[in-house]
Amino acid sequence: MNPTKPRCNFNSPSLFRSLTKPKSTQIQNINILFFIFIYLFIELMLSESVFCLLTEDLLIRILDRVNSDRKSLRLVCKEFHRVESTTRKTIRILRIEFLLGLLQKYCNIESLDLSVCPRIDDGAVSVLLSHGSVNWTRRIKRLVLSRATGLGYVGLEMLIRACPLLEAVDVSHCCGYGDREASALSCAVRLRELNMDKCLGVTDIGLAKIAVGCSKLESLSLKWCLEISDLGIDLLSKKCLELKFLDVSYLKVTSESLRSIASLLKLEVFIMVGCYLVDDVGLRFLEKGCPLLKAIDVSRCNCVSPSGLLSVISGHEGLEQMDARYCLSELSAPLINGLKNLNHLNIIRINGVRVSDFILQIIGTNCKSLVELGLSKCIGVTNMGIMQVVSGCGNLKTLDLTCCRSITDVAISTIANSCPNLACLKLESCDMVTEVGLYQLGLSCLMLEELDLTDCSGVNDIALKYISRCSELVRLKLGLCTNISDIGLAHIACNCTKLTELDLYRCVRIGDDGLAALATGCNKLTMLNLSYCNRMTDTGLKCISNLGELSDLELRAIPNITSIGIKAVAINCKRLANLDLKHCEKINDSGFWALAFYAQNLLQINMSYCNVSDHVLCLLMSNLKRLQDAKLVHLTNVTVQGLELALRSCCGRIKKVKLQSSLRFSISSEILETFNARGCKIRWD
Amino acid sequence: MNPTGSLCANNWARSSSLVPPGNGLQTNLSLDPSSFFGVGIETPFKEINQPSPTQCVIPGESKKDVKITDQETSKLQDWDPSAMLNNLSFLEEKIHQLQDVVHMIVNKKFQPFEQPRELVTQEQQLITADLTSIIVQLISTAGSLLPSVRNTVANTSPLIGQLSQLRGINLPFGTGTSSGIQPQNNCENKLFDHSIQNDVPNKCEMEQNHNMEEHEHKDEEDMEEGENLPPGSYEILQLEKEEILAPHTHFCTICGKGFKRDANLRMHMRGHGDEYKTPAALAKPHKETGSEPKLIKRYSCPYGGCKRNKDHKKFQPLKTILCVKNHYKRTHCDKSYTCSRCHTKKFSVIADLKTHEKHCGKDKWLCSCGTTFSRKDKLFGHIALFQGHTPAIPLEENKGLAEPPDRCDAKENSTMVGSMNFCFGSNPSSENGIDNMMDVKGNIDDPINYFSSLNFEGCNFGAFNEFSQPPFEDSDSSFSFLMSGSFNYAPKSGGESCSDNL
């Protein structure tokens, strides 16, 4: 419920903080060389392999201490490798080629993630299960099959039946899943956690299967299972009495469902985003029911009024989280009075509501333990209101002020002074915010990890200089900040070395120099958006290719980059998974050749409007074994035959393709049927 | 002994004729719905009971016996010692059988593997049902004694007083009317009914209950405002069974030809001579006598113990002859018309069959126990009520490749596997009864298994083969470690990148 872990509250120099941080995080930063160094040192001193003398118990203990960087440790010596193999509990498979080998090696795994592994289908599963000694399924407790659209109900059932201890399954976004798959899932009698988001075909029948089969269910997400109605929810509430978490977002359920849900005595979290048929009558059922309710989300429920929400609040004084985004037009006086009683409230999100200074004052004076406040797109948020709310809620960690356009530097300064623990601040479209406010932020909020300054035209190089004092920054969004240049970026690059995500969308003054600084400073970057930064060239791209951790790179519509730059990226960024090259018209076949050969981890590519030929497209599509999603619109040099060939070559593993709608009837129906049968979705543009 | 007594025994004979273990009794009872109502089925017990002359009606004489007086029925109450002896020895046998069953259960408990819980509870329920029936039979045996005793000893014995009290509690007992055993039969039916309703229901029982509800409902419809008539204000007619079941009701006195309608008979009579051609002879006969005040006619069902029988304590008359016919066929006759679509539903009135056939196949909501519902909410109510029942998912048209031939029917008729399985279970051959029953049970416990066992062999792997080698497939089949040589993609680096994410 509470996403941010409690952290020590020290408003002190960074050195002190780094000392007080948890051990594992510290060790995470030590690289493999360090381990090897220690290893060699000990070996030299004792002139024999000391780790051979250590018992396995001790080695396991050592491994437990280095939770996060097990990969480096594994590579040090055979002993470490062996111990790591036996103690590993979770595994995420990227390629099916290694699946069997890995499963045999790591025989004690409890969690298997196949969500990004291509070619998981019924046949693969049957081969996996029939292969020799099937030991690996013995201990499996969690299966992540999200987006495993190739897997049918037969394979699913085989897999689930093979795992006797299975407790959690994630089949979210398997859009083709229906009642049969649900029926297969219901074989897992010990199941406690199930995520079925966007299993579009599941109806009440499927839900009934699960409700009857998995009566120990504690957590269930049915988001976007659009076929499910009141009947199914009613049965669920009768059969699964252990439910603690229930998500019925976007279902066409009515207040009747809430009557049933109210009978769930153990329910703690109830999410019903976008249930537009539920009204206050339903919420009144909750007033008396669900005694342990801690979190409720009624966002986008258009029929819910403040009085309905009040009835929920009055029935549950221990409420910790309340989400009411875009469902109320304004908060009524009784509701505000009701809020006064919620002393345990941690998170409140009332995006899109008309608020007043008075309301914010009430929140500030009563909800002292507030950790997160969402006021995105709220009308009537003023400097005064913000000052009143933050002065009361000193523990705030997340503050969302997206599109609160009337707030100025005064408010930012107050926030900075009142909330030293602030970790996330969203100020998108707050035009009046300038370097004056951000100065204070850089001075006080040293714990800041996420800052969204998208479309804040007041942000300039000086502002970035101030922000760069927040050295803990992990995510920084500077999209559409047209006033920032290489100088500002260099400040960020020098100081914010922990940055992993940076958004420079349409920062048109950013050029190669800034990127060079970035590549040397922020070498942990995994996501970088440079779309429409039209000043950058291959030189900048070559710099970027030094970012070894880079996985997501958006280079949309950069006119000056060519195959040379792309080749550098393809060769050096080994982890590159998502690449957007739409409208990069200067990249030619040789660039895509390079991608086809080197970017073996590519998962998703957008090459619409690119100059790629039939031959290279086929090569790319067939050679990239992990590719799951390709957007292939307006490829002027590609013929229909070439496209068909390319599609055939990847039809076993790809899950999503975007094609030009004009080709709808030119492409042979056989391919389309095969795609359909393999669970691949074709989007026509 | 009167027919109802024999029918009561008939139930007995059926229930005990099976080998006791498993669900024998239950199967059997639920198999043959008509045995519930004790409609004349030849039974091994028949010779025990002395058929009374009044009840064993010869067709020709039936018309005379439209009214059975109380005096006539009281003759039945003579005590027959040989029948009594037979009954007692039968009871003894029955108790022995029950003993065996309990022994078996005791033995099973020491076996290493545990039985499924449902099975155990089912057995318990079976035993209680058996015991109940033994008690009922005992009472009925004593009851046959009672009226004669009462006539002679006149209620002086305390034991008999108790007995009659007991009967008074249990049974809707019509004092002094017809036979003393009739109500017991009724009672027994009720008891069985209860025990079954408490049971883990299987398809058969559900079906049974449904049917019964249906009939009661229909009967009430037949009744309508007839109930309001004060007891003496109408004339009660009781047609005999043969008359009710006869296809024609109007017979030509000259040639014997039968007609459904009197008007047709009158038209027919014209052929037998000029005297039948007069307007008076052709006119409706009732019109002439219409001037005198006539009692309203109401009808009684000839079946003893039936609520529609005039001797019943809460007698509710039937309004017309058609009502009598429909009532008798529905309630006391075999269901000889089977639906040609589902092969499951049976009817005794052809009109009912036709009504059903209009809607057959529309009951698309199927439970794993085989029960179908026309409405989804009814199915969900059913599932919510019974532990372990789940909705069944119909097989897809194109996925039933490996289906055995007997199930093809079910598929064609858009019914589901469960219901077909029920047909198996309801196969009344007694030797297979138990096995079949287990079959049904297995299906209830684990319907998914049932479906999947069909699907595993043929279709899926076929489908897999079909897809795994598409015409343009590149070299990477599901598990090949070989990379196409021309690309300088080294597996080693792949391994590394793979482990990155570990």
Coordinates of C-alpha atoms in Angstrom, one line a residue, chain B residues 125-455:
Chain B
Q125 CA -25.9 -40.1 4.3
L126 CA -26.6 -43.3 2.5
I127 CA -26.6 -45.2 5.8
T128 CA -29.0 -42.7 7.3
A129 CA -31.2 -43.0 4.3
D130 CA -31.2 -46.7 4.6
L131 CA -31.9 -46.6 8.3
T132 CA -34.8 -44.2 7.7
S133 CA -36.3 -46.5 5.2
I134 CA -36.0 -49.4 7.6
I135 CA -37.7 -47.5 10.3
V136 CA -40.4 -46.5 7.9
Q137 CA -40.9 -50.0 6.7
L138 CA -41.1 -51.2 10.2
I139 CA -43.7 -48.7 11.0
S140 CA -45.6 -49.6 7.9
T141 CA -45.5 -53.3 8.8
A142 CA -46.8 -52.6 12.2
G143 CA -49.3 -50.2 10.7
S144 CA -50.8 -52.9 8.5
L145 CA -51.5 -54.6 11.7
L146 CA -52.9 -51.6 13.4
P147 CA -56.4 -51.1 11.9
S148 CA -57.4 -54.7 12.5
V149 CA -56.2 -54.5 16.0
R150 CA -57.9 -51.3 16.5
N151 CA -61.2 -52.8 15.4
T152 CA -60.9 -55.6 17.9
V153 CA -58.9 -54.2 20.8
A154 CA -60.0 -50.6 20.4
N155 CA -57.0 -48.7 21.4
T156 CA -56.5 -50.2 24.8
S157 CA -53.0 -51.4 24.3
P158 CA -50.5 -48.6 25.1
L159 CA -48.0 -49.8 22.6
I160 CA -50.5 -49.5 19.8
G161 CA -51.5 -46.2 21.1
Q162 CA -47.9 -45.1 20.8
L163 CA -47.6 -46.5 17.4
S164 CA -50.7 -44.7 16.2
Q165 CA -49.3 -41.5 17.8
L166 CA -46.1 -42.0 16.0
R167 CA -48.0 -42.4 12.8
G168 CA -50.1 -39.4 13.6
I169 CA -47.0 -37.3 13.8
N170 CA -45.3 -38.5 10.8
L171 CA -48.0 -39.0 8.4
P172 CA -50.9 -37.1 7.0
F173 CA -53.1 -39.9 8.1
G174 CA -56.7 -40.0 6.9
T175 CA -58.5 -41.6 9.8
G176 CA -60.4 -44.6 8.9
T177 CA -60.4 -44.0 5.2
S178 CA -59.0 -46.3 2.7
S179 CA -56.0 -48.3 3.7
G180 CA -53.7 -47.6 6.5
I181 CA -50.6 -48.1 4.5
Q182 CA -51.3 -45.5 1.9
P183 CA -50.0 -42.6 3.9
Q184 CA -46.9 -44.5 4.8
N185 CA -46.0 -44.8 1.3
N186 CA -46.4 -41.1 1.1
C187 CA -44.3 -40.6 4.1
E188 CA -41.6 -42.8 2.8
N189 CA -41.4 -40.8 -0.3
K190 CA -41.0 -37.7 1.7
L191 CA -38.3 -39.2 3.8
F192 CA -36.4 -40.3 0.8
D193 CA -36.9 -37.0 -0.7
H194 CA -35.4 -35.3 2.3
S195 CA -32.5 -37.5 2.6
I196 CA -31.7 -36.8 -1.0
Q197 CA -32.0 -33.2 -0.8
N198 CA -29.6 -33.2 2.1
D199 CA -27.2 -35.2 0.0
V200 CA -24.4 -34.0 -2.0
P201 CA -26.6 -33.6 -5.0
N202 CA -25.7 -35.2 -8.2
K203 CA -27.3 -34.7 -11.5
C204 CA -29.9 -37.4 -11.1
E205 CA -31.3 -36.0 -7.9
M206 CA -31.3 -32.5 -9.1
E207 CA -33.2 -33.7 -12.1
Q208 CA -35.6 -35.5 -9.9
N209 CA -36.3 -32.6 -7.7
H210 CA -36.7 -30.4 -10.6
N211 CA -39.2 -32.7 -12.1
M212 CA -41.2 -32.9 -8.9
E213 CA -41.3 -29.2 -8.5
E214 CA -42.4 -28.9 -12.0
H215 CA -45.3 -31.3 -11.5
E216 CA -46.5 -29.7 -8.3
H217 CA -46.4 -26.4 -10.0
K218 CA -48.4 -27.7 -12.9
D219 CA -50.9 -29.3 -10.7
E220 CA -51.5 -26.1 -8.9
E221 CA -52.0 -24.4 -12.2
D222 CA -54.6 -27.0 -12.9
M223 CA -56.3 -26.2 -9.7
E224 CA -56.7 -22.5 -9.9
E225 CA -59.8 -21.3 -8.1
G226 CA -61.1 -24.8 -7.6
E227 CA -59.7 -24.8 -4.1
N228 CA -62.3 -22.4 -2.8
L229 CA -65.2 -24.8 -3.3
P230 CA -66.6 -26.0 0.0
P231 CA -66.3 -29.8 0.4
G232 CA -69.9 -30.7 -0.2
S233 CA -70.7 -28.4 -3.0
Y234 CA -69.5 -30.5 -5.8
E235 CA -69.7 -34.0 -7.1
I236 CA -66.5 -35.9 -7.0
L237 CA -65.8 -38.3 -9.9
Q238 CA -62.9 -40.7 -9.9
L239 CA -61.9 -42.3 -13.2
E240 CA -60.0 -45.5 -13.1
K241 CA -56.4 -45.7 -14.2
E242 CA -57.2 -47.5 -17.4
E243 CA -59.8 -45.0 -18.3
I244 CA -57.4 -42.2 -17.7
L245 CA -54.7 -43.8 -19.8
A246 CA -57.0 -44.8 -22.6
P247 CA -56.4 -42.8 -25.7
H248 CA -60.2 -42.4 -26.3
T249 CA -62.9 -41.5 -23.9
H250 CA -66.0 -42.0 -26.0
F251 CA -66.8 -45.5 -27.3
C252 CA -69.5 -46.5 -29.8
T253 CA -71.9 -48.9 -28.0
I254 CA -72.5 -50.7 -31.3
C255 CA -69.1 -51.2 -32.9
G256 CA -66.8 -50.3 -30.0
K257 CA -64.9 -47.7 -31.9
G258 CA -63.3 -45.1 -29.7
F259 CA -63.3 -41.3 -30.1
K260 CA -61.6 -38.4 -28.3
R261 CA -64.7 -36.2 -28.6
D262 CA -68.3 -36.9 -28.0
A263 CA -69.3 -34.8 -31.0
N264 CA -67.3 -37.1 -33.2
L265 CA -69.0 -40.1 -31.6
R266 CA -72.4 -38.6 -32.4
M267 CA -71.3 -38.0 -36.0
H268 CA -70.1 -41.6 -36.1
M269 CA -73.4 -42.9 -34.7
R270 CA -75.2 -41.6 -37.7
G271 CA -73.8 -44.5 -39.7
H272 CA -75.5 -47.0 -37.5
G273 CA -79.0 -46.0 -38.4
D274 CA -81.5 -43.4 -39.0
E275 CA -82.5 -43.1 -35.4
Y276 CA -79.2 -41.4 -34.7
K277 CA -79.7 -38.9 -37.3
T278 CA -82.5 -36.9 -35.6
P279 CA -81.6 -33.4 -34.4
A280 CA -82.2 -34.5 -30.9
A281 CA -79.7 -37.3 -31.1
L282 CA -77.1 -35.1 -32.8
A283 CA -77.5 -32.2 -30.3
K284 CA -75.5 -32.0 -27.2
P285 CA -77.1 -34.3 -24.6
H286 CA -76.4 -31.9 -21.8
K287 CA -78.6 -29.2 -23.2
E288 CA -81.7 -31.1 -22.5
T289 CA -80.9 -31.6 -18.9
G290 CA -79.5 -28.1 -18.5
S291 CA -82.6 -26.8 -16.9
E292 CA -82.3 -28.8 -13.7
P293 CA -79.7 -27.6 -11.1
K294 CA -76.6 -29.5 -11.5
L295 CA -73.8 -30.1 -9.1
I296 CA -70.4 -28.9 -10.2
K297 CA -68.2 -31.8 -11.2
R298 CA -64.7 -32.2 -9.8
Y299 CA -62.4 -35.1 -10.3
S300 CA -60.3 -37.2 -8.0
C301 CA -57.1 -39.0 -8.9
P302 CA -57.4 -42.8 -8.4
Y303 CA -53.9 -43.1 -7.0
G304 CA -54.0 -43.7 -3.3
G305 CA -52.2 -41.3 -1.1
C306 CA -52.0 -38.6 -3.8
K307 CA -53.1 -35.2 -2.8
R308 CA -55.5 -35.3 -5.6
N309 CA -57.1 -38.4 -4.3
K310 CA -60.4 -37.7 -2.5
D311 CA -59.3 -39.7 0.5
H312 CA -56.4 -37.4 1.1
K313 CA -56.6 -35.2 4.1
K314 CA -55.9 -32.1 2.2
F315 CA -57.7 -33.2 -0.9
Q316 CA -57.6 -30.8 -3.8
P317 CA -59.9 -31.8 -6.6
L318 CA -59.0 -31.6 -10.2
K319 CA -61.1 -29.5 -12.4
T320 CA -61.5 -31.3 -15.7
I321 CA -60.9 -34.7 -17.2
L322 CA -58.0 -33.2 -19.0
C323 CA -56.5 -32.1 -15.7
V324 CA -57.0 -35.6 -14.4
K325 CA -55.3 -37.1 -17.4
N326 CA -52.3 -34.8 -17.3
H327 CA -52.0 -35.0 -13.6
Y328 CA -52.1 -38.8 -13.6
K329 CA -49.6 -39.2 -16.4
R330 CA -47.2 -36.6 -15.0
T331 CA -47.3 -37.8 -11.5
H332 CA -47.9 -41.5 -11.5
C333 CA -46.8 -42.7 -14.8
D334 CA -43.5 -43.6 -16.5
K335 CA -41.9 -40.8 -18.5
S336 CA -41.8 -42.6 -21.8
Y337 CA -41.2 -39.6 -24.1
T338 CA -37.6 -38.7 -24.2
C339 CA -36.4 -35.5 -25.8
S340 CA -34.8 -36.2 -29.1
R341 CA -32.4 -33.4 -28.7
C342 CA -30.9 -33.8 -25.3
H343 CA -31.8 -37.4 -24.7
T344 CA -32.0 -36.6 -21.1
K345 CA -35.3 -35.0 -20.3
K346 CA -38.2 -37.4 -20.1
F347 CA -41.9 -36.7 -20.1
S348 CA -45.1 -38.6 -19.7
V349 CA -47.3 -36.1 -21.4
I350 CA -46.5 -35.5 -25.1
A351 CA -47.5 -31.9 -24.9
D352 CA -44.9 -31.3 -22.2
L353 CA -42.3 -32.9 -24.5
K354 CA -43.2 -30.6 -27.2
T355 CA -43.0 -27.6 -25.0
H356 CA -39.6 -28.7 -23.8
E357 CA -38.4 -29.3 -27.3
K358 CA -39.1 -25.7 -28.1
H359 CA -36.6 -24.7 -25.4
C360 CA -34.3 -27.6 -25.4
G361 CA -30.7 -26.6 -26.1
K362 CA -31.4 -23.1 -24.8
D363 CA -30.4 -24.3 -21.4
K364 CA -26.8 -23.3 -22.1
W365 CA -25.8 -22.7 -18.5
L366 CA -24.3 -26.0 -17.3
C367 CA -22.9 -26.9 -14.0
S368 CA -20.1 -29.4 -13.6
C369 CA -22.6 -31.8 -12.0
G370 CA -24.5 -31.9 -15.3
T371 CA -27.5 -29.8 -14.3
T372 CA -28.5 -27.3 -16.9
F373 CA -30.0 -23.9 -16.4
S374 CA -31.8 -21.6 -18.7
R375 CA -30.5 -18.6 -16.8
K376 CA -27.0 -17.7 -15.7
D377 CA -28.1 -16.3 -12.4
K378 CA -29.8 -19.6 -11.6
L379 CA -26.6 -21.5 -12.4
F380 CA -24.6 -19.1 -10.1
G381 CA -27.1 -19.5 -7.4
H382 CA -26.7 -23.3 -7.7
I383 CA -22.9 -23.0 -7.6
A384 CA -23.0 -20.7 -4.6
L385 CA -25.1 -23.3 -2.8
F386 CA -23.2 -26.4 -3.5
Q387 CA -19.6 -27.0 -2.4
G388 CA -17.3 -27.9 -5.2
H389 CA -19.6 -27.3 -8.1
T390 CA -18.2 -25.2 -10.9
P391 CA -19.7 -24.0 -14.1
A392 CA -18.8 -26.3 -17.0
I393 CA -17.2 -24.8 -20.1
P394 CA -18.6 -26.3 -23.3
L395 CA -16.1 -27.9 -25.7
E396 CA -15.4 -25.9 -28.7
E397 CA -16.7 -27.2 -32.0
N398 CA -13.3 -27.6 -33.5
K399 CA -11.5 -29.0 -30.5
G400 CA -13.3 -32.3 -30.0
L401 CA -11.1 -34.3 -32.2
A402 CA -10.3 -37.0 -29.7
E403 CA -13.8 -37.5 -28.4
P404 CA -15.0 -41.0 -28.0
P405 CA -18.0 -41.8 -30.1
D406 CA -20.6 -41.9 -27.4
R407 CA -19.9 -38.3 -26.6
C408 CA -20.4 -37.2 -30.2
D409 CA -24.1 -37.1 -29.6
A410 CA -23.7 -34.7 -26.7
K411 CA -21.6 -32.5 -28.8
E412 CA -23.9 -32.4 -31.7
N413 CA -26.8 -31.6 -29.6
S414 CA -24.9 -28.8 -28.0
T415 CA -25.1 -30.3 -24.6
M416 CA -22.1 -30.8 -22.6
V417 CA -20.0 -33.6 -21.4
G418 CA -21.4 -33.5 -18.0
S419 CA -24.9 -34.2 -19.0
M420 CA -23.8 -37.0 -21.2
N421 CA -22.0 -38.5 -18.3
F422 CA -25.1 -38.4 -16.4
C423 CA -26.7 -40.5 -19.0
F424 CA -24.1 -43.1 -18.3
G425 CA -24.8 -42.9 -14.6
S426 CA -28.4 -43.3 -15.0
N427 CA -28.1 -46.4 -17.0
P428 CA -30.2 -48.6 -14.9
S429 CA -28.3 -51.8 -15.3
S430 CA -27.7 -52.6 -11.7
E431 CA -24.2 -54.1 -12.0
N432 CA -22.7 -51.1 -13.6
G433 CA -24.7 -48.8 -11.4
I434 CA -22.0 -48.3 -8.9
D435 CA -19.2 -47.9 -11.2
N436 CA -21.1 -45.3 -13.2
M437 CA -22.0 -43.6 -10.1
M438 CA -18.3 -43.3 -9.2
D439 CA -17.8 -41.9 -12.6
V440 CA -20.2 -39.2 -12.1
K441 CA -18.7 -38.4 -8.8
G442 CA -15.3 -38.2 -10.2
N443 CA -16.6 -35.8 -12.7
I444 CA -18.0 -33.7 -10.0
D445 CA -14.9 -33.7 -8.0
D446 CA -12.7 -32.8 -10.9
P447 CA -14.5 -31.6 -13.9
I448 CA -11.4 -30.0 -15.3
N449 CA -9.6 -33.2 -15.4
Y450 CA -12.3 -34.6 -17.4
F451 CA -12.2 -32.0 -20.0
S452 CA -8.5 -31.9 -20.3
S453 CA -8.2 -35.6 -20.6
L454 CA -10.1 -35.3 -23.8
N455 CA -8.1 -32.5 -25.1

